[in-house]
Amino acid sequence: MAERETPARASRLAETGMAALFLAPSIILFALFFFYPFEQLVLRGLYRNNAQGTNLRYVGWSQYKDVLTGDDFRAGLVHSLQYVLYTVPAGLILGTLLAVAAHRKLRGIRIFQTIFSSTVATSVAVASVLFYVLLNSQTGVLKVDWLNDPNLALFGVSLSSIWQNLGLSFIIVLAGLQTVPTELMEAATLDGYGPVRRFFRITLPLISPVLLFLTVVLVIFALQAFAQIELISRGGPAGHSETLVYKIFQHQTPDQLGVGSVMAVGLFVVTFIVTLAQFLLLDRRVHYGD
Amino acid sequence: MAAVIFDGVTKRYGDVVAVDDLDLTIDHGEFMVLLGPSGCGKTTALRMIAGLEEISDGVLQIGDRVVNHVDPRDRDVAMVFQSYALYPHMTVSKNIESPLITRPTVVEGSDQPRKLTKAERAERIAEAARMLDLAPYLDRKPAALSGGQRQRVALARAVVSRPAVYLMDEPLSNLDAKLRAQTRAELVDLHQRFGTTIVYVTHDQIEAMTMATRIAIMSQGKLQQVGTPRDVYDAPANLFVAQFIGTPPMNTAPGKVSGDAVVVGESRFRFAGRHDDGRDVVVGVRPEHLTIGGDGAVKGVVRHVEWLGYEALVTCEVGADAANRFTLRQDASATPPAVGDTVPLQVAPERVHVFDAASTERLGG
Ligand SMILES: Nc1ncnc2c1ncn2[C@@H]1O[C@H](COP(=O)(O)OP(=O)(O)OP(=O)(O)O)[C@@H](O)[C@H]1O
Ligand SMILES: [Mg+2]
């Protein structure tokens, strides 16, 4: 008997075709706006050029090695990780505290919910100017001189990020709290749990997926922070608040493009690894309902 | 000693009166069922016992303590929620252990409640698991259990701490019919073994009739009647109770007292006691007490016949009024009357219920 397509095989083929069809738009978009530019970036890191941006010279992977093990990259990386450390735990804790406070069914709480959420609608520029004014050593409200202190400049800048992320953290955690059934809380109350135990034994595990998501988002925000630094400290004093992104920005001059590209690839890899690590490490502890 | 006493307890939500001046004494060791249609205030009453709802007015006592302002955890009650409220991130074993961790628990051989040791807790968990057939599932999370198993975990969590009062809010409503019947029997068994007080909320009269030692029937926040299942069935305190209990519900028709009978159109329902002549009343007869035959004092025109296999339900129009439809249950083997026939109906006088037309209260007598 001659070989023929069985109906099952035909339908499987049709299914694959459909799958490709549905995937095509996102694949095309990804290719156009991510894979292609990324490839260009990686390749750019293999070249060096003169101040005019001409006279492109191939230097190969050695440039990757030099830049990624260099002091500049390391300093940027350390500052970036510091920025993560300053902003992420504070953002998580403050956002959760505000959300827990606003989750209580109190009269007039809506006003506070609106106020807490409002930082989401503030632009980075506005937040930065606000904190620039607050932190100004002469005219500043806080009367501190952090921006000129090598050890405190980055921390000072991070305050604006913490403040600005608060709205998002608040909204996300509040949404998480609202998915926890009231009856569970009541059951815990009858089981003899006080408010603190109830929070740590019931609420926290149940909103852990939301907190994981928030952590990942805040880490990425921290690693990408740029405008705040540019507007508040300009990387200073003496480069003490230059994060990786800030350094990449500084290397956008025509003669430094190659080095900047390598750093950008480095930042991508760092972000990727940190995010992946978060998922792998935390996912095991996170409870995703049923 | 009474286990729970409601003394004029009222719960208001703004303008809504969810529970209205409730007086109810639940005795020690009783299986008290709060029964009533949706929205009548059963859950609210139960939640007030648990301490999850503030009391607007009146006094609530558990044992000999006034508990109006006592913390839920100090009330020595356990609750089974309609949704079970199991902790989804904890194993079955941890769920069951939960009430034992912080709450002082009564231990045999001592009347001072105290916190249990880890070994004692393990023993209690094992015991509860054995009793409710949960041993194979102790390490699972609730998501990996069937509805019936979850329900048993919720029960196990309630029984481990051996509270003075169990509170249950429609715990069977998520189960299928077969499992419900089985769990009903298990609950009765549990109650008999421990002899603890159970306050059980349901809108299902079968559950109420089969499990309760006494039933408290509520409507619109008000208590209508309290009594044994037999009491409320045989002598409903008012028209609401009469029509709420029993399937098919009690047949009723408005009429006037004349001598020893209530007259409805051409028909005369003779009753056993004495009532004032000329009084406007409502007469009630349960379907199983009405039969075809007799002297023709009551006559009905057959309107339809439903054959159910084990019996037939015959619906007749009485007193030449389409609103007065009386249903009777007929043996499945009997020949049903033809639709349109006029048939004589009879009922024993002591089976005739008489209610006041204005107040709807039962008229004794
Ligand atoms: N938080 C609340 N705010 C306002 N009204 C409420 C609140 N909780 C309950 N009620 C009202 O109180 C009345 C009694 O409610 P309850 O939950 O006790 O009824 P139920 O008898 O348990 O009904 P069901 O059988 O449907 O569960 C209802 O009219 C309900 O709308
Ligand atoms: Mg209810």
Coordinates of N, CA and C in Angstrom, one line a residue, chain B residues 106-204:
Chain B
V106 N -6.5 21.6 77.1 CA -6.8 20.8 78.3 C -6.2 19.4 78.1
V107 N -5.5 18.9 79.1 CA -4.8 17.6 79.0 C -5.4 16.7 80.1
E108 N -5.5 15.4 79.8 CA -6.1 14.5 80.7 C -5.3 14.5 82.0
G109 N -6.0 14.3 83.1 CA -5.3 14.2 84.4 C -4.9 15.5 85.0
S110 N -5.4 16.6 84.4 CA -5.1 18.0 84.9 C -6.1 18.9 84.4
D111 N -6.6 19.8 85.3 CA -7.6 20.7 84.8 C -7.1 22.1 84.4
Q112 N -5.8 22.2 84.5 CA -5.1 23.5 84.1 C -4.7 23.3 82.6
P113 N -5.3 24.1 81.7 CA -4.9 24.0 80.3 C -3.5 24.4 80.2
R114 N -2.7 23.8 79.3 CA -1.3 24.2 79.2 C -0.9 24.0 77.7
K115 N 0.2 24.5 77.3 CA 0.7 24.2 76.0 C 1.3 22.8 75.9
L116 N 1.1 22.1 74.8 CA 1.5 20.8 74.6 C 2.9 20.7 74.2
T117 N 3.6 19.6 74.6 CA 4.9 19.3 74.1 C 4.9 18.8 72.7
K118 N 6.0 18.8 72.0 CA 6.0 18.3 70.6 C 5.5 16.9 70.5
A119 N 5.9 16.1 71.5 CA 5.5 14.7 71.4 C 4.0 14.6 71.6
E120 N 3.5 15.4 72.5 CA 2.0 15.3 72.8 C 1.3 15.8 71.5
R121 N 1.8 16.8 70.9 CA 1.2 17.3 69.7 C 1.2 16.2 68.6
A122 N 2.3 15.5 68.4 CA 2.4 14.5 67.4 C 1.3 13.4 67.7
E123 N 1.2 13.1 69.0 CA 0.2 12.1 69.4 C -1.2 12.5 69.0
R124 N -1.5 13.8 69.3 CA -2.8 14.3 69.0 C -3.1 14.3 67.5
I125 N -2.1 14.7 66.7 CA -2.2 14.7 65.2 C -2.5 13.2 64.8
A126 N -1.7 12.3 65.3 CA -1.9 10.9 64.9 C -3.3 10.4 65.2
E127 N -3.8 10.8 66.4 CA -5.1 10.3 66.8 C -6.2 10.9 65.9
A128 N -6.1 12.2 65.7 CA -7.1 12.9 64.8 C -7.1 12.3 63.4
A129 N -5.8 12.0 62.9 CA -5.7 11.4 61.6 C -6.3 10.0 61.5
R130 N -6.1 9.3 62.6 CA -6.7 7.9 62.6 C -8.2 8.0 62.6
M131 N -8.7 8.9 63.4 CA -10.1 9.0 63.6 C -10.8 9.4 62.3
L132 N -10.1 10.2 61.5 CA -10.8 10.7 60.3 C -10.1 10.2 59.0
D133 N -9.4 9.1 59.2 CA -8.8 8.4 58.0 C -7.9 9.3 57.2
L134 N -7.1 10.0 57.9 CA -6.2 11.0 57.1 C -4.8 10.5 57.2
A135 N -4.5 9.4 57.8 CA -3.1 9.0 58.0 C -2.3 9.0 56.7
P136 N -2.9 8.5 55.6 CA -2.0 8.5 54.4 C -1.7 9.8 53.8
Y137 N -2.4 10.9 54.2 CA -2.3 12.2 53.5 C -1.6 13.2 54.4
L138 N -1.0 12.8 55.5 CA -0.5 13.8 56.4 C 0.6 14.7 55.8
D139 N 1.4 14.2 54.8 CA 2.4 15.0 54.3 C 2.0 15.8 53.0
R140 N 0.8 15.6 52.6 CA 0.3 16.3 51.4 C -0.1 17.8 51.8
K141 N -0.1 18.6 50.7 CA -0.6 19.9 50.9 C -2.1 19.8 50.5
P142 N -3.0 20.7 51.1 CA -4.4 20.7 50.8 C -4.7 20.6 49.3
A143 N -3.9 21.3 48.5 CA -4.3 21.3 47.1 C -4.3 19.9 46.5
A144 N -3.6 19.0 47.1 CA -3.5 17.6 46.5 C -4.6 16.7 47.2
L145 N -5.6 17.3 47.7 CA -6.7 16.5 48.4 C -8.0 16.7 47.7
S146 N -8.9 15.7 47.8 CA -10.2 15.8 47.2 C -11.0 16.7 48.2
G147 N -12.2 17.1 47.8 CA -13.0 17.9 48.6 C -13.4 17.3 49.9
G148 N -13.7 16.0 49.9 CA -14.1 15.2 51.0 C -12.9 15.1 52.0
Q149 N -11.7 14.9 51.5 CA -10.5 14.8 52.3 C -10.2 16.2 53.0
R150 N -10.4 17.2 52.2 CA -10.1 18.6 52.8 C -11.1 18.8 53.9
Q151 N -12.3 18.4 53.7 CA -13.3 18.6 54.7 C -12.9 17.9 56.0
R152 N -12.4 16.7 55.8 CA -12.0 15.9 57.0 C -10.8 16.5 57.7
V153 N -9.9 17.1 56.9 CA -8.8 17.9 57.5 C -9.3 19.0 58.4
A154 N -10.3 19.7 57.8 CA -10.8 20.8 58.6 C -11.5 20.3 59.9
L155 N -12.1 19.2 59.8 CA -12.7 18.6 61.0 C -11.6 18.2 62.0
A156 N -10.5 17.6 61.4 CA -9.4 17.1 62.3 C -8.8 18.3 63.0
R157 N -8.6 19.4 62.3 CA -8.1 20.6 62.9 C -9.0 21.1 64.0
A158 N -10.3 20.9 63.9 CA -11.2 21.3 64.9 C -11.1 20.4 66.1
V159 N -11.0 19.1 65.9 CA -11.1 18.2 67.0 C -9.8 18.1 67.8
V160 N -8.6 18.4 67.2 CA -7.4 18.1 68.0 C -7.3 18.8 69.3
S161 N -7.8 20.1 69.4 CA -7.7 20.8 70.6 C -8.8 20.5 71.6
R162 N -9.7 19.7 71.2 CA -10.8 19.3 72.1 C -11.4 20.5 72.7
P163 N -12.0 21.4 71.9 CA -12.6 22.6 72.5 C -13.9 22.3 73.2
A164 N -14.3 23.3 73.9 CA -15.6 23.2 74.6 C -16.8 23.2 73.6
V165 N -16.6 24.0 72.6 CA -17.7 24.1 71.6 C -17.1 24.0 70.2
Y166 N -17.8 23.2 69.4 CA -17.4 23.2 67.9 C -18.4 24.0 67.2
L167 N -17.9 24.9 66.3 CA -18.8 25.7 65.5 C -18.6 25.2 64.0
M168 N -19.7 25.0 63.3 CA -19.6 24.5 61.9 C -20.5 25.3 61.0
D169 N -19.9 25.9 60.0 CA -20.8 26.7 59.1 C -20.9 25.9 57.8
E170 N -22.0 25.3 57.6 CA -22.3 24.5 56.4 C -21.1 23.7 55.9
P171 N -20.6 22.9 56.7 CA -19.3 22.2 56.4 C -19.5 21.2 55.2
L172 N -20.8 20.8 55.0 CA -21.0 19.7 54.0 C -21.4 20.3 52.6
S173 N -21.5 21.6 52.5 CA -22.2 22.1 51.3 C -21.4 21.9 50.1
N174 N -20.0 21.7 50.2 CA -19.2 21.5 49.0 C -19.1 20.1 48.6
L175 N -19.8 19.2 49.3 CA -19.6 17.8 49.0 C -20.7 17.2 48.1
D176 N -20.4 16.2 47.4 CA -21.5 15.6 46.6 C -22.5 14.8 47.5
A177 N -23.6 14.5 46.9 CA -24.7 13.9 47.8 C -24.3 12.7 48.6
K178 N -23.5 11.8 47.9 CA -23.2 10.6 48.6 C -22.2 10.8 49.7
L179 N -21.2 11.6 49.5 CA -20.2 12.0 50.5 C -20.9 12.7 51.7
R180 N -21.9 13.5 51.3 CA -22.5 14.3 52.3 C -23.3 13.4 53.3
A181 N -24.0 12.4 52.7 CA -24.7 11.4 53.6 C -23.7 10.7 54.5
Q182 N -22.6 10.3 53.9 CA -21.6 9.6 54.7 C -21.0 10.5 55.8
T183 N -20.7 11.7 55.4 CA -20.1 12.6 56.4 C -21.0 13.0 57.5
R184 N -22.3 13.0 57.1 CA -23.4 13.3 58.1 C -23.3 12.2 59.2
A185 N -23.2 11.0 58.8 CA -23.2 9.9 59.7 C -21.9 10.0 60.6
E186 N -20.8 10.4 59.9 CA -19.5 10.5 60.7 C -19.6 11.5 61.8
L187 N -20.3 12.6 61.4 CA -20.4 13.8 62.4 C -21.2 13.3 63.6
V188 N -22.3 12.6 63.3 CA -23.1 12.2 64.4 C -22.3 11.2 65.3
D189 N -21.6 10.4 64.7 CA -20.8 9.4 65.4 C -19.7 10.2 66.2
L190 N -19.1 11.2 65.6 CA -18.1 12.0 66.3 C -18.7 12.6 67.6
H191 N -19.9 13.2 67.4 CA -20.6 13.9 68.4 C -20.9 12.9 69.6
Q192 N -21.3 11.7 69.2 CA -21.7 10.7 70.3 C -20.4 10.3 71.0
R193 N -19.3 10.1 70.3 CA -18.1 9.6 70.9 C -17.5 10.6 71.9
F194 N -17.5 11.9 71.5 CA -16.9 12.9 72.4 C -17.9 13.6 73.3
G195 N -19.2 13.6 72.9 CA -20.2 14.3 73.7 C -19.9 15.8 73.8
T196 N -19.2 16.4 72.8 CA -19.0 17.8 72.9 C -20.2 18.5 72.3
T197 N -20.2 19.8 72.6 CA -21.2 20.7 72.1 C -20.9 21.1 70.7
I198 N -21.9 20.9 69.8 CA -21.7 21.3 68.4 C -22.8 22.3 68.1
V199 N -22.4 23.5 67.5 CA -23.3 24.4 66.9 C -23.1 24.3 65.4
Y200 N -24.1 24.0 64.7 CA -24.0 23.6 63.3 C -25.0 24.5 62.5
V201 N -24.4 25.2 61.5 CA -25.3 26.0 60.7 C -25.6 25.4 59.3
T202 N -26.8 25.4 58.9 CA -27.1 24.8 57.6 C -28.4 25.4 57.1
H203 N -28.7 25.4 55.8 CA -30.0 25.7 55.3 C -30.7 24.5 54.8
D204 N -30.0 23.3 55.0 CA -30.5 22.0 54.5 C -31.3 21.3 55.6

